[in-house]
Amino acid sequence: MQKHHNPERRVLVTGGAGFIGSHTVDLLLEQGTSVLAVDNLATGHEANLETAKKSTDFRFECQDVAQADAFHQIVERFHPQAIIHLAALVSVQESIHNPALNFERNVLATQSVIDAAQKCDVRNVVFASSAAIYGDNPELPLRETSEKQPLSPYGGAKLASEALLMAAANTYHFTATANRYFNVYGPRQDPKSPYSGVLSIFLSRFLQGQTPTVFGDGQQTRDFISVQDVARMNVMAACSPLDGFHAFNVCTGSATSLLDILAVFREQFPDTHETVFKEARPGDIIHSLGAPEFAREKLGFSASVPLREGLTAYIESARTTTV
Ligand SMILES: NC(=O)c1ccc[n+]([C@@H]2O[C@H](COP(=O)([O-])OP(=O)(O)OC[C@H]3O[C@@H](n4cnc5c(N)ncnc54)[C@H](O)[C@@H]3O)[C@@H](O)[C@H]2O)c1
């Protein structure tokens, strides 16, 4: 992508040391934007910011976003035009075991971002929402207007955050965008995270020469989207020309089964043992698929990385990096 150096444009990225955050930071820097990443390193890693740290347009602050006063001061000093808020407790399981921590990281932190944006006249806030707000709604493909039935405190907090943003955008007249990511995959996804996508878990197994375990018959499908596409949508939303609040599915609109995914892995790792199939886990969602049209219509966004290409690049990068 061509770089138009524009240090006057400043974007603050919370959760910038994380998987999606660090790719979003890299893309903003590629476009010549000044970037401040704020992250408490709860699940993120400074190593994810290795490329970013080479840029003079990049700064990093180790800070908990939920600590409203400290975060407000950071926003006041940097005075960004947009905040991309990705910091979160990302484990669905942890949100079930520790709902208070989920509330702090996934609701209070959003309110902290809203307060700082309002006080510091930040006109654009982008929020990392999730397909988890739809729960196991069987009416596929899921549209932005589909019924919301979150099945975990994590999904509930994402939906609550959307409501807070919608109200704030209407009250204080700024632009807020909730990007509802489906299954994101790509380099720097931490396979140790319990929330981590199935693709990163498969990849770490194959890299160790181990056999992946599939719960169920492998026919379950997901809408997998590359982290490059997700980062691009975050940046597009941060420049959104729309007023008020909008929520978008960030998905491809294509359903891929785990068996299809395994076939691609097998081509890359032909010597691995046969896959082990175990009984499906209760509560696992069988099919998930998003409708991508609204984001295309309103913002001109559509996913551009084909799964096979994205997956091959992901495997390649994991083979050549220690991060
Ligand atoms: N990966 C996916 O498939 C997916 C799907 C839907 C939604 N999301 C959402 O996207 C966002 C990014 O997720 P990710 O997959 O990159 O996970 P990640 O764990 O790599 O990134 C989250 C980052 O937020 C930081 N963080 C957490 N709480 C914080 C706080 N209070 N203050 C400052 N920093 C804090 C963590 O240290 C981490 O760097 C999250 O909001 C997540 O809920 C991800």
mmCIF file of C-alpha atoms in Angstrom, residues 19 99 131 139 144 157 172 177 189 258 260 271 274 281 293 304 309:
data_model
loop_
_atom_site.group_PDB
_atom_site.id
_atom_site.type_symbol
_atom_site.label_atom_id
_atom_site.label_comp_id
_atom_site.label_asym_id
_atom_site.label_seq_id
_atom_site.Cartn_x
_atom_site.Cartn_y
_atom_site.Cartn_z
ATOM 1 C CA PHE A 19 -3.516 -10.124 17.757
ATOM 2 C CA PRO A 99 -18.138 -12.228 35.278
ATOM 3 C CA ALA A 131 -20.607 -12.540 16.385
ATOM 4 C CA GLU A 139 -31.335 -18.266 11.141
ATOM 5 C CA GLU A 144 -27.035 -7.084 11.660
ATOM 6 C CA ALA A 157 -20.816 -7.388 27.530
ATOM 7 C CA TYR A 172 -22.741 13.597 22.143
ATOM 8 C CA THR A 177 -18.931 1.836 14.685
ATOM 9 C CA GLN A 189 -2.970 -15.322 17.067
ATOM 10 C CA LEU A 258 -13.402 -27.962 9.688
ATOM 11 C CA ASP A 260 -12.126 -28.338 4.482
ATOM 12 C CA ASP A 271 3.315 -36.516 7.414
ATOM 13 C CA GLU A 274 -4.765 -39.059 11.132
ATOM 14 C CA ARG A 281 -18.979 -30.824 23.173
ATOM 15 C CA GLU A 293 -23.675 -6.970 2.530
ATOM 16 C CA SER A 304 -10.512 -9.783 -0.018
ATOM 17 C CA GLU A 309 -4.417 -18.067 0.461
#
